[in-house]
GROMACS .gro file of N, CA and C in nm:
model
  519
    1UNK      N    1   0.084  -0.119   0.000
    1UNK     CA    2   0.000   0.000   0.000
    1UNK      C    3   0.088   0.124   0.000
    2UNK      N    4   0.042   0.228  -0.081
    2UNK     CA    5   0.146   0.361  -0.064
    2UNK      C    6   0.077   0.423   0.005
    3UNK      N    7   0.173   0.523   0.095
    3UNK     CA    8   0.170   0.622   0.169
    3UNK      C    9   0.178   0.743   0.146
    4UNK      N   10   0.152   0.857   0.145
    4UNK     CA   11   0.187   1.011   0.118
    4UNK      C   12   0.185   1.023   0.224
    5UNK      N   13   0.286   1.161   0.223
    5UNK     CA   14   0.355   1.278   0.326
    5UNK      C   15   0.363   1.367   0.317
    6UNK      N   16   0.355   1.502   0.338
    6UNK     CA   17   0.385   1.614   0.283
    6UNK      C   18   0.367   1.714   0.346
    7UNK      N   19   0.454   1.827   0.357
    7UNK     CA   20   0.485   1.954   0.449
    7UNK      C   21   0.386   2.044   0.382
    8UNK      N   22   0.328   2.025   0.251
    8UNK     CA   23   0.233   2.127   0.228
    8UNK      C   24   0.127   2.113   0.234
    9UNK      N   25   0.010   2.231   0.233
    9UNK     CA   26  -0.128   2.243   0.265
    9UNK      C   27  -0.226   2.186   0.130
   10UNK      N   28  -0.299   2.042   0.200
   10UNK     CA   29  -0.342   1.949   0.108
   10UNK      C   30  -0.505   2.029   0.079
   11UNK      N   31  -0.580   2.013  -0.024
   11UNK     CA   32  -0.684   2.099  -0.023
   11UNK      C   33  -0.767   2.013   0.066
   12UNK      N   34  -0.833   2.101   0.155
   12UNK     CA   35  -0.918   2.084   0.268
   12UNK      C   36  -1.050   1.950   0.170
   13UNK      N   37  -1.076   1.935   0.079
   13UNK     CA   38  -1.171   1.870   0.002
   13UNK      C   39  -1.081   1.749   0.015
   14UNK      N   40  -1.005   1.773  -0.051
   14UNK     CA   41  -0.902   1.650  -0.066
   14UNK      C   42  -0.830   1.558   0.066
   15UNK      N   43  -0.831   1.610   0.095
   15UNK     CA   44  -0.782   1.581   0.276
   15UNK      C   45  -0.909   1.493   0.333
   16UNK      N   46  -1.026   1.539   0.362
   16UNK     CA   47  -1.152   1.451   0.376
   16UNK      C   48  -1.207   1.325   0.341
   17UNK      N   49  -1.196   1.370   0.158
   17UNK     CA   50  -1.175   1.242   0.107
   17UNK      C   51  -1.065   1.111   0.125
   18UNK      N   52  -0.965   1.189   0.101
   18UNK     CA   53  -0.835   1.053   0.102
   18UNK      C   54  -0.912   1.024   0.308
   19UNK      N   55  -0.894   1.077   0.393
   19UNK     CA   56  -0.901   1.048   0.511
   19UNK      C   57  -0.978   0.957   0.555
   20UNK      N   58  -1.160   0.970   0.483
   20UNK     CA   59  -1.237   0.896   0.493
   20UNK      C   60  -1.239   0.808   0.408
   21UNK      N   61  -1.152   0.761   0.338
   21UNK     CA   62  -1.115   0.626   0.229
   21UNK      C   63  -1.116   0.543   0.302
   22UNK      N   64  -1.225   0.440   0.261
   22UNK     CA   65  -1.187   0.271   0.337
   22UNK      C   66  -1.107   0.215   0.250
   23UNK      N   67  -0.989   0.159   0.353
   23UNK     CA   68  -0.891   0.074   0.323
   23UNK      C   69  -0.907  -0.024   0.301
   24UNK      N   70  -1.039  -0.087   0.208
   24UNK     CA   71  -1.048  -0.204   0.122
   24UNK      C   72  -1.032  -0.177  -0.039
   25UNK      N   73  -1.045   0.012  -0.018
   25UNK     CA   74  -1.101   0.021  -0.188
   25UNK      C   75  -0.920   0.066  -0.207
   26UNK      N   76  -0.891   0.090  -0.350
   26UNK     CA   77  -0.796   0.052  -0.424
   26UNK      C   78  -0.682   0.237  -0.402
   27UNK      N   79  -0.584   0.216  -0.364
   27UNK     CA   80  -0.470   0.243  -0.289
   27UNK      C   81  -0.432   0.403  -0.384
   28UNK      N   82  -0.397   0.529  -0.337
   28UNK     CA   83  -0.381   0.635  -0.453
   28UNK      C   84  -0.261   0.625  -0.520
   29UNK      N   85  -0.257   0.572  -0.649
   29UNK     CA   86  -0.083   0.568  -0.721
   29UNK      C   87  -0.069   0.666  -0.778
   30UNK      N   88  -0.110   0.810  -0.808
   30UNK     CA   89  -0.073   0.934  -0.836
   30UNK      C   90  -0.176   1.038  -0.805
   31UNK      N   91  -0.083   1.152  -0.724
   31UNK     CA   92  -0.141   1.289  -0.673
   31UNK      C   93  -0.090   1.424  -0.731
   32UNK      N   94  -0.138   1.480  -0.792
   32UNK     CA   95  -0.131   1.589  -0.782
   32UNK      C   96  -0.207   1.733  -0.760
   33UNK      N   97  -0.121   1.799  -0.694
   33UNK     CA   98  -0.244   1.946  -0.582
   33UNK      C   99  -0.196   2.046  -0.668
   34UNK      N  100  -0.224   2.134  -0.602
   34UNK     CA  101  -0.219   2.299  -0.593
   34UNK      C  102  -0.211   2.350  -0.451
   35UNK      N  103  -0.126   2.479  -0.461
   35UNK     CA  104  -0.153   2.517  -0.342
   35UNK      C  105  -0.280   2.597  -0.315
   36UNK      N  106  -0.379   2.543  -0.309
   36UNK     CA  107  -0.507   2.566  -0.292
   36UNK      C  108  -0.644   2.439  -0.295
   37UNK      N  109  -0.689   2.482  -0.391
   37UNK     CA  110  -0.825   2.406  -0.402
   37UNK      C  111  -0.822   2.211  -0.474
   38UNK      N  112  -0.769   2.261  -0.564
   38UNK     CA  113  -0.755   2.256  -0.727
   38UNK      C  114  -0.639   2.086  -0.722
   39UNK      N  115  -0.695   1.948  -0.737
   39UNK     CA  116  -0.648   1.816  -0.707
   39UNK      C  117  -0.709   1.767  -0.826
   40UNK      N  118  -0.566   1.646  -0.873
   40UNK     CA  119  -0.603   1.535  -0.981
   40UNK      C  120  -0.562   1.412  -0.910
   41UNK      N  121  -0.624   1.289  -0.858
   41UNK     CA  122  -0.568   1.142  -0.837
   41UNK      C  123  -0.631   1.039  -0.935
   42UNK      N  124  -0.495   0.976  -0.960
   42UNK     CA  125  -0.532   0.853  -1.011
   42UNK      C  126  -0.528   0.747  -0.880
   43UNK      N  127  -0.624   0.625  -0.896
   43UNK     CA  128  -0.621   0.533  -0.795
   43UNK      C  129  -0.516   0.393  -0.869
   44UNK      N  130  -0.484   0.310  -0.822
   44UNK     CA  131  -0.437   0.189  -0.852
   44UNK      C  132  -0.544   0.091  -0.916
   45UNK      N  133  -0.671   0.123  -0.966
   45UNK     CA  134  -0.789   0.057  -0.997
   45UNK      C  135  -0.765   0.162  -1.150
   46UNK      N  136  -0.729   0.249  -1.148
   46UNK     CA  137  -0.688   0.369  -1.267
   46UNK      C  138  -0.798   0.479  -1.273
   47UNK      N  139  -0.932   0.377  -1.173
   47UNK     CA  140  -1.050   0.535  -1.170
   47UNK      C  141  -0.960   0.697  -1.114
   48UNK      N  142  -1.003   0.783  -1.155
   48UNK     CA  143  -0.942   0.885  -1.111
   48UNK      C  144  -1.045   1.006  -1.064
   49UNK      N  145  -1.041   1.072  -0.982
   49UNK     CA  146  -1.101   1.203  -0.905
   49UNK      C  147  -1.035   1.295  -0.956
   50UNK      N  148  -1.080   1.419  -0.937
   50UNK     CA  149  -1.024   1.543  -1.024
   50UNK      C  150  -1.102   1.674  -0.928
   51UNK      N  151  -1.051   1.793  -0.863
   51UNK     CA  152  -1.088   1.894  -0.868
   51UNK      C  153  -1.083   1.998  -0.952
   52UNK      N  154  -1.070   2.051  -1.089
   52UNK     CA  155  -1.038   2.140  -1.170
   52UNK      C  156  -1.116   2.258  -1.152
   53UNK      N  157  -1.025   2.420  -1.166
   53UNK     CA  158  -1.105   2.470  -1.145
   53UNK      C  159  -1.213   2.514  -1.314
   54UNK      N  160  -1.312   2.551  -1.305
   54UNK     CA  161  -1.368   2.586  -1.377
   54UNK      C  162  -1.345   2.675  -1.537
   55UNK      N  163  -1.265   2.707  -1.506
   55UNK     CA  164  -1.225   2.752  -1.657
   55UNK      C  165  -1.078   2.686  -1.688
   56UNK      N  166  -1.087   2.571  -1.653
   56UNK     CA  167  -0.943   2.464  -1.692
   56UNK      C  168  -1.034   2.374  -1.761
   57UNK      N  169  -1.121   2.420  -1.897
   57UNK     CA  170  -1.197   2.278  -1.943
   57UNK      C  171  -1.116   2.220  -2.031
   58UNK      N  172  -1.028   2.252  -2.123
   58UNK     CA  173  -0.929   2.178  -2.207
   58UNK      C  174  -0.888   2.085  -2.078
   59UNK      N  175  -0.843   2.156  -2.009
   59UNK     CA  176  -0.744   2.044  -1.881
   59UNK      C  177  -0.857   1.931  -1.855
   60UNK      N  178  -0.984   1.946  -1.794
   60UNK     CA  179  -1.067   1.871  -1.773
   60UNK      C  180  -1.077   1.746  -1.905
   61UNK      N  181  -1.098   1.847  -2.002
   61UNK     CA  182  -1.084   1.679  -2.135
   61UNK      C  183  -1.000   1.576  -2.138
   62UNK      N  184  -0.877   1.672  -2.128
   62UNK     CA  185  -0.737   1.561  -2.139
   62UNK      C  186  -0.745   1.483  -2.031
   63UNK      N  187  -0.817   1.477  -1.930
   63UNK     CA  188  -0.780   1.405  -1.843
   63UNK      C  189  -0.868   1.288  -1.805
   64UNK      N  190  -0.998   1.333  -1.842
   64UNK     CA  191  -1.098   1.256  -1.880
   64UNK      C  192  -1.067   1.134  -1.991
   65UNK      N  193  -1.004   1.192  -2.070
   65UNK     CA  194  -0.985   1.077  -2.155
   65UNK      C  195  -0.850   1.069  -2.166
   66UNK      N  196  -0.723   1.083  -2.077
   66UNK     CA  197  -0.633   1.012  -2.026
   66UNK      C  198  -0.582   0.990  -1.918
   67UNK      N  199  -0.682   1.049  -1.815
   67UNK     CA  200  -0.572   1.017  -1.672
   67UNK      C  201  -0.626   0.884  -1.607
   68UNK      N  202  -0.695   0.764  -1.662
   68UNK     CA  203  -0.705   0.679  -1.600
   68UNK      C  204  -0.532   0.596  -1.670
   69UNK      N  205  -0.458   0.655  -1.784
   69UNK     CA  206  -0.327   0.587  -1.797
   69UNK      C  207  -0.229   0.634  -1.675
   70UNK      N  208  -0.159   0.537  -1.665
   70UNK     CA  209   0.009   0.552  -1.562
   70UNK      C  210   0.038   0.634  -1.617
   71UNK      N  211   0.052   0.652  -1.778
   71UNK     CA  212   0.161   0.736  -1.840
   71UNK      C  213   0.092   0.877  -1.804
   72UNK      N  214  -0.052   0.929  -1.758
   72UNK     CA  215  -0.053   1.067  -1.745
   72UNK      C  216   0.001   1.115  -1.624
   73UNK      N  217   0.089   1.236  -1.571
   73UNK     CA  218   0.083   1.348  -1.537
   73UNK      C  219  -0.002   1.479  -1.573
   74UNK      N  220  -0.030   1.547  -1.412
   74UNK     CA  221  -0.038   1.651  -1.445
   74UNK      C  222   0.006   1.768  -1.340
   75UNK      N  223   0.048   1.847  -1.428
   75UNK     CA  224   0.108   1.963  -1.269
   75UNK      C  225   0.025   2.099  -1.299
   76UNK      N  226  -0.014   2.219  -1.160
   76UNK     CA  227  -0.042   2.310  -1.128
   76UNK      C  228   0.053   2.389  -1.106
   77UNK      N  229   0.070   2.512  -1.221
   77UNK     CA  230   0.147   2.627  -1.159
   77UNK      C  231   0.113   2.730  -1.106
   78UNK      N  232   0.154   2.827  -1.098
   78UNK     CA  233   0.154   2.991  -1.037
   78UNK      C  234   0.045   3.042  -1.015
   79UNK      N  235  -0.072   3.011  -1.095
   79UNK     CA  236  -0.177   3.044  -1.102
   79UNK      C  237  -0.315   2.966  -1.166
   80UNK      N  238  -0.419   2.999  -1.163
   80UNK     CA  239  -0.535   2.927  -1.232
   80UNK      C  240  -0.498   2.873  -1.411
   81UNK      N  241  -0.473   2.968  -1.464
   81UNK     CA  242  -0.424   2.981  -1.585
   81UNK      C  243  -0.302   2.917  -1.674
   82UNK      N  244  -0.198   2.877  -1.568
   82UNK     CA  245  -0.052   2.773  -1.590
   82UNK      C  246  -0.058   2.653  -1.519
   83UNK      N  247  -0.070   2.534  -1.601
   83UNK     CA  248  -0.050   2.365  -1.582
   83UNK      C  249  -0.037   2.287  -1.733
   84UNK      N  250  -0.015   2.186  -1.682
   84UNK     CA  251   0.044   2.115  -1.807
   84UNK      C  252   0.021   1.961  -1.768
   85UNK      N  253  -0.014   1.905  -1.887
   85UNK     CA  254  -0.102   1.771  -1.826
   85UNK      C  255   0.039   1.686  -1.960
   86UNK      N  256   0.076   1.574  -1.936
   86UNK     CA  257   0.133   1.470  -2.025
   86UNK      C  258   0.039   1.328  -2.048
   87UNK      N  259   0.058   1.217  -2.131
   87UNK     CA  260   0.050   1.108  -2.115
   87UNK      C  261  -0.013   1.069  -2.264
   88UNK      N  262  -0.065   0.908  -2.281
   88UNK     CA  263  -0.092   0.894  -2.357
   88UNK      C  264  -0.010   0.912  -2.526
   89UNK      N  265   0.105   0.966  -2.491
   89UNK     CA  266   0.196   1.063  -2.642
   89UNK      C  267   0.169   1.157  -2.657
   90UNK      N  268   0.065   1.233  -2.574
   90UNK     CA  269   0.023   1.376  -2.585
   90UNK      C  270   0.077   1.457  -2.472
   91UNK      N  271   0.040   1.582  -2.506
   91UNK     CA  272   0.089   1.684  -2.410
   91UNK      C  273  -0.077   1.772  -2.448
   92UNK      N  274  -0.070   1.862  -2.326
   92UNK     CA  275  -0.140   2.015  -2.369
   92UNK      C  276  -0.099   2.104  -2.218
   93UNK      N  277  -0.158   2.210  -2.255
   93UNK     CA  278  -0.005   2.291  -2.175
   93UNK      C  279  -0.104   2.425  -2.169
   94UNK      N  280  -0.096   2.502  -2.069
   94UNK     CA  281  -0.153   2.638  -2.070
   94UNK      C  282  -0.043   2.786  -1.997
   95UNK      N  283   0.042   2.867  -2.047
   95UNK     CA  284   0.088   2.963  -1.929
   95UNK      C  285   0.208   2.941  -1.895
   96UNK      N  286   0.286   2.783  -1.919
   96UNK     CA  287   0.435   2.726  -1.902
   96UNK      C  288   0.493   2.791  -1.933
   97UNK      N  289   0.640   2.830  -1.901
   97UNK     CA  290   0.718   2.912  -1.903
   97UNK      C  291   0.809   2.853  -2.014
   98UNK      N  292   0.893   2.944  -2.119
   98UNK     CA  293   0.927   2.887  -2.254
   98UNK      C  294   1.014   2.755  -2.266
   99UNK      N  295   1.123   2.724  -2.121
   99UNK     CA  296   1.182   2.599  -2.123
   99UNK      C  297   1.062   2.494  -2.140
  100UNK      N  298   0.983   2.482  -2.090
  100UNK     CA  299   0.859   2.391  -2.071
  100UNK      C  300   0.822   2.351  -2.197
  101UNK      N  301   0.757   2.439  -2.284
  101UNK     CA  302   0.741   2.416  -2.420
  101UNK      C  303   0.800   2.427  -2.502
  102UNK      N  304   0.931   2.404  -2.480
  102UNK     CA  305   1.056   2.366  -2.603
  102UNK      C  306   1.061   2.242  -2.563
  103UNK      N  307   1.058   2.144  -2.476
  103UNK     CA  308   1.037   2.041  -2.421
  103UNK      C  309   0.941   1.905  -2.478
  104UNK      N  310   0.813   2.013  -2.450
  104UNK     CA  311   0.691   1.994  -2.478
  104UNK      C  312   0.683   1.935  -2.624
  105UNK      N  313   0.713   2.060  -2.669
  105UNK     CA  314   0.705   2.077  -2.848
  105UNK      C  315   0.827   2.006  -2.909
  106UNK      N  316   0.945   1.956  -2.878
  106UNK     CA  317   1.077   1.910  -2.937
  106UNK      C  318   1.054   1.776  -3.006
  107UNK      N  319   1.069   1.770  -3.147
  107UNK     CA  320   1.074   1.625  -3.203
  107UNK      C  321   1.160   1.583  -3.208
  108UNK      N  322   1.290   1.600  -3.187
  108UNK     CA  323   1.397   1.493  -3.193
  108UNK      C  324   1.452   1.453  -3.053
  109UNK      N  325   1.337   1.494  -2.946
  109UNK     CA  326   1.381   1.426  -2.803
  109UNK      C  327   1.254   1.327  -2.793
  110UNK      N  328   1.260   1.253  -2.674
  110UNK     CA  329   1.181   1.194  -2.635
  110UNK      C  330   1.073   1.252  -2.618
  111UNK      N  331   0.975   1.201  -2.594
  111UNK     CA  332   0.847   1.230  -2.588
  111UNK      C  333   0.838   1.323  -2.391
  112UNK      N  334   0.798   1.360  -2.344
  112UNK     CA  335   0.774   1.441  -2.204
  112UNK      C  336   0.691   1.336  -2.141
  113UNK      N  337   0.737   1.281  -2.024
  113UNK     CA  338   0.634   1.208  -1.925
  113UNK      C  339   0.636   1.248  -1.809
  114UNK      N  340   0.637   1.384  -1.787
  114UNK     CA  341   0.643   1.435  -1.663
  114UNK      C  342   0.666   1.573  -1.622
  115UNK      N  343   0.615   1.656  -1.604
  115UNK     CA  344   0.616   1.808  -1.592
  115UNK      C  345   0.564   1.829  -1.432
  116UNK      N  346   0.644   1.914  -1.393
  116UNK     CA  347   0.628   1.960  -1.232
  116UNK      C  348   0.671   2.108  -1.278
  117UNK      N  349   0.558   2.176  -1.192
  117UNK     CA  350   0.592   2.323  -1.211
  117UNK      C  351   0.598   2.378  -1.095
  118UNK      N  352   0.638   2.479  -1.034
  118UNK     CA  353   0.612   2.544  -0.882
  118UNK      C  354   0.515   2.583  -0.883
  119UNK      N  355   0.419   2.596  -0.719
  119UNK     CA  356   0.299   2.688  -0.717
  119UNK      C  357   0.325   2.812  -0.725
  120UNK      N  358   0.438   2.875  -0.716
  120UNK     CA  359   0.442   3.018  -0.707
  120UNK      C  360   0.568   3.093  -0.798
  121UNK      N  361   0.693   3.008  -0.825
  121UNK     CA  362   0.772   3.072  -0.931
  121UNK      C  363   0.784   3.030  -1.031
  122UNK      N  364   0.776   3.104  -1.126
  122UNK     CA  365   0.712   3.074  -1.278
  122UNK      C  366   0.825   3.035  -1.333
  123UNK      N  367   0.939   3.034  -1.265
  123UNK     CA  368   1.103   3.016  -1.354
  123UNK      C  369   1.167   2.869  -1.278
  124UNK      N  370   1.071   2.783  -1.177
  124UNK     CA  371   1.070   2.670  -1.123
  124UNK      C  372   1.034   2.585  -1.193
  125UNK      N  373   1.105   2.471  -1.213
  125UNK     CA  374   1.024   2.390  -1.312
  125UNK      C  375   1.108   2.276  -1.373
  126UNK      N  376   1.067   2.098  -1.324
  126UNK     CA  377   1.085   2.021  -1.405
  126UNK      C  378   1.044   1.929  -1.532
  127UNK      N  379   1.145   1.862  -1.614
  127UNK     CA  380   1.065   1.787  -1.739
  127UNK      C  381   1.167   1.658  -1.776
  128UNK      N  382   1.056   1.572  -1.731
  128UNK     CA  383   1.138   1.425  -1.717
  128UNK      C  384   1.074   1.390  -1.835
  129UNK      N  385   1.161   1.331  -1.930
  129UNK     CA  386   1.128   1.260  -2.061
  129UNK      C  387   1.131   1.117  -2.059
  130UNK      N  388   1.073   1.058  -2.154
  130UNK     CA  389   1.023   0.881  -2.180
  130UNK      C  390   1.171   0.830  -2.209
  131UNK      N  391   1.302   0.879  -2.276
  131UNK     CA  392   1.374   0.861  -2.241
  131UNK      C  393   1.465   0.863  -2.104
  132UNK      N  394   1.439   0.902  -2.033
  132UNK     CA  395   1.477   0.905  -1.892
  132UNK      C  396   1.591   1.014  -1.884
  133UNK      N  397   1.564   1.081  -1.953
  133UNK     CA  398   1.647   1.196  -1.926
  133UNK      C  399   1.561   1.300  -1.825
  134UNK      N  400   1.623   1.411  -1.807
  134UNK     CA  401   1.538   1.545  -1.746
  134UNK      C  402   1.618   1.657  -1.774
  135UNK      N  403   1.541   1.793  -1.776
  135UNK     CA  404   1.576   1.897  -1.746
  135UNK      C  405   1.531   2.006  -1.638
  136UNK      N  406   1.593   2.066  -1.556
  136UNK     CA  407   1.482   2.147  -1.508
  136UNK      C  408   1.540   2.332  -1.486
  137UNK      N  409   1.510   2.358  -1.423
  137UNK     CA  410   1.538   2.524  -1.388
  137UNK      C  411   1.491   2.573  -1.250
  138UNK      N  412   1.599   2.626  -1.157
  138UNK     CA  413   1.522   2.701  -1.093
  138UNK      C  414   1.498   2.626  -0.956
  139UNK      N  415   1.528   2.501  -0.966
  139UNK     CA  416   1.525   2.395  -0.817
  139UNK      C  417   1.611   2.430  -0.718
  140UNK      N  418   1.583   2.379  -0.596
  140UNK     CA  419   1.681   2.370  -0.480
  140UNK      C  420   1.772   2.322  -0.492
  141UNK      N  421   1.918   2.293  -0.470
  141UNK     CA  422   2.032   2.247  -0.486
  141UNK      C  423   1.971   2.093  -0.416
  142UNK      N  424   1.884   2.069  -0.284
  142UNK     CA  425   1.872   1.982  -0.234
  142UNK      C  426   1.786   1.889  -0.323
  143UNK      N  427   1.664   1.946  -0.432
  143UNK     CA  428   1.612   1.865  -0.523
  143UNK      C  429   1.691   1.827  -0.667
  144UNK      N  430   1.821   1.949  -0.731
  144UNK     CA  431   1.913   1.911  -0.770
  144UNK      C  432   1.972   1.780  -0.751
  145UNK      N  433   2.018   1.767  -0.636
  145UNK     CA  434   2.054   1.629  -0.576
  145UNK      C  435   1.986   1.472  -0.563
  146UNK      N  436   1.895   1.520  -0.524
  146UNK     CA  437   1.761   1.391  -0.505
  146UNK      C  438   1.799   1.380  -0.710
  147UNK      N  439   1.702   1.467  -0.799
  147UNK     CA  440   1.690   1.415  -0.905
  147UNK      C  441   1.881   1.360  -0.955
  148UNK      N  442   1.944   1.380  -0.957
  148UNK     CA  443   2.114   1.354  -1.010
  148UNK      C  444   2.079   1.236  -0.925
  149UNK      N  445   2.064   1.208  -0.810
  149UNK     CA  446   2.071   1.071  -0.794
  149UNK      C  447   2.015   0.970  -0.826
  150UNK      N  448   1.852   0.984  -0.895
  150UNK     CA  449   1.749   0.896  -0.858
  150UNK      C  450   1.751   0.858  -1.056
  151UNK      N  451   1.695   0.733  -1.052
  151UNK     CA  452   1.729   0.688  -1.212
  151UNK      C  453   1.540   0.748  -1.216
  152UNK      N  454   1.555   0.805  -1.360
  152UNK     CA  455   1.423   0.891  -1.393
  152UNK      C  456   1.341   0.772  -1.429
  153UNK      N  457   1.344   0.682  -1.438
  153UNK     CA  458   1.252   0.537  -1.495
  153UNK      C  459   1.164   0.501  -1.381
  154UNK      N  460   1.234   0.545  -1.255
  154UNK     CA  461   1.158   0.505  -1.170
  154UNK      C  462   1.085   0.624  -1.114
  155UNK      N  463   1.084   0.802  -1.138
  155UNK     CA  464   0.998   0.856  -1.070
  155UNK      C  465   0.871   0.826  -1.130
  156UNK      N  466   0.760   0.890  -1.029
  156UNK     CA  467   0.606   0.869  -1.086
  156UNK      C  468   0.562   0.928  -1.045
  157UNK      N  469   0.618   1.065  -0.955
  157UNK     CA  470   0.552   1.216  -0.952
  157UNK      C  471   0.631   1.302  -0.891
  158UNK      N  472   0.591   1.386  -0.896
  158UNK     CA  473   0.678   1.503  -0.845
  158UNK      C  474   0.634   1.617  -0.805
  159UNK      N  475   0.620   1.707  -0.717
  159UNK     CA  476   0.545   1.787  -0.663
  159UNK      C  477   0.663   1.905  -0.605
  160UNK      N  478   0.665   2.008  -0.635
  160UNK     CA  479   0.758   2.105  -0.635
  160UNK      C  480   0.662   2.207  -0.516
  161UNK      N  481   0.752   2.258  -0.386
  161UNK     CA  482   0.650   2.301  -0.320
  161UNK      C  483   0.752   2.457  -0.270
  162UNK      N  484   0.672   2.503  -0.170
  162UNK     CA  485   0.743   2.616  -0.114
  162UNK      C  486   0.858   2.632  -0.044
  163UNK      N  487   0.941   2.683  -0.064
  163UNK     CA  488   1.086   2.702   0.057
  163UNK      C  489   1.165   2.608  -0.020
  164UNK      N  490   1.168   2.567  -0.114
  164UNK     CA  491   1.254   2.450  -0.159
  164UNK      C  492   1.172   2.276  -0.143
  165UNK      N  493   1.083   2.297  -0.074
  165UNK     CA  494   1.045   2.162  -0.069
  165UNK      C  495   1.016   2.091  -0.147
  166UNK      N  496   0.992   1.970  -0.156
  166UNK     CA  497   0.958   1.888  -0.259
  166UNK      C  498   0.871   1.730  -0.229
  167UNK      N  499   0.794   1.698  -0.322
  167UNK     CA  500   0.726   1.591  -0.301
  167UNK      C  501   0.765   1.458  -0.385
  168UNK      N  502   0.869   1.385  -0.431
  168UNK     CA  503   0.912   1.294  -0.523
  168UNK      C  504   0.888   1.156  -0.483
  169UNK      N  505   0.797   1.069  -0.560
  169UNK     CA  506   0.767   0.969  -0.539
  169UNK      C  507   0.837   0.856  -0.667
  170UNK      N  508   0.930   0.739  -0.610
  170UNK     CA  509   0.970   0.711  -0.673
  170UNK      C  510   0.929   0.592  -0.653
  171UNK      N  511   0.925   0.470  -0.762
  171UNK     CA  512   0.900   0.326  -0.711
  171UNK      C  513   0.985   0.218  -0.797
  172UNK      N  514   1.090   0.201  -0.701
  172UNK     CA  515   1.161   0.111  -0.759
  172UNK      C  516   1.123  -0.028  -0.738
  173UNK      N  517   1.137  -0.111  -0.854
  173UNK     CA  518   1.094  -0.244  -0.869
  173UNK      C  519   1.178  -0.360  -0.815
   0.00000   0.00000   0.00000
């Protein structure tokens, strides 16, 4: 069964739910928040829950008809207006800052399976590719480190938070 942890403020909706989850039904294998309202989980069954806010309906499609895959991510940035969803071989993207969508958009790299943006600095920001490479900008020297150490095949989310913090879930086999 996986566990989450985290030094940041989980949305009060979201918090309730995961809390009052009976531990017969099927285990959360990907989270991603906002610092606010605004939550996407996939479960290990692949059903998925979603808070989006209201004028994120492109975001709402893509996810509808891909976040029950492993292969989707999706991250919340700076504001209502900047996130970026992956999976499936697709991308769609709103507000990312230009490293992001050179990334995004690049045909002679791998495809993007993973975008983490900060909630609050727009020049924060990672992009782990299907090749297992990454790039990012703008990290803590201490998440510098974590990613240089960790083989990218095995992350499966990433959550970029305030003060340097970070949320990296990795699952090695």
């Amino acid at each position: 069964r996986s566990h989450w942890a985290s030094d940041a403020t989980v949305p009060e909706s979201l918090d309730r739910k995961l809390r009052g989850r009976q531990k017969a039904l099927p285990a959360v294998s990907y989270m991603s928040v906002d610092d606010g309202q605004y939550f996407f989980l996939r479960f290990a069954d692949g059903k998925t829950l979603m808070n989006i806010h209201e004028d994120q309906d492109d975001l709402e499609q893509f996810l509808v008809a891909h976040g029950s895959h492993d292969s989707t991510s999706v991250s919340f940035g700076h504001d209502r207006s900047t996130w970026a969803a992956v999976g499936n071989g697709q991308a769609l993207w709103s507000g990312v800052p230009d490293g992001v969508i050179g990334a995004l958009r690049a045909k002679k790299t791998a495809a993007v399976r993973l975008v983490a943006l900060h909630p609050r600095d727009h020049k924060c920001w990672v992009v782990i590719r299907s090749d297992d490479t990454a790039i990012w900008s703008g990290v803590s020297t201490k998440l510098k480190k974590a990613l240089q150490a960790t083989n990218f095949a095995h992350v499966r989310s990433l959550q970029l938070g305030l003060d340097g913090n970070f949320l990296l879930h990795v699952v090695v086999p």
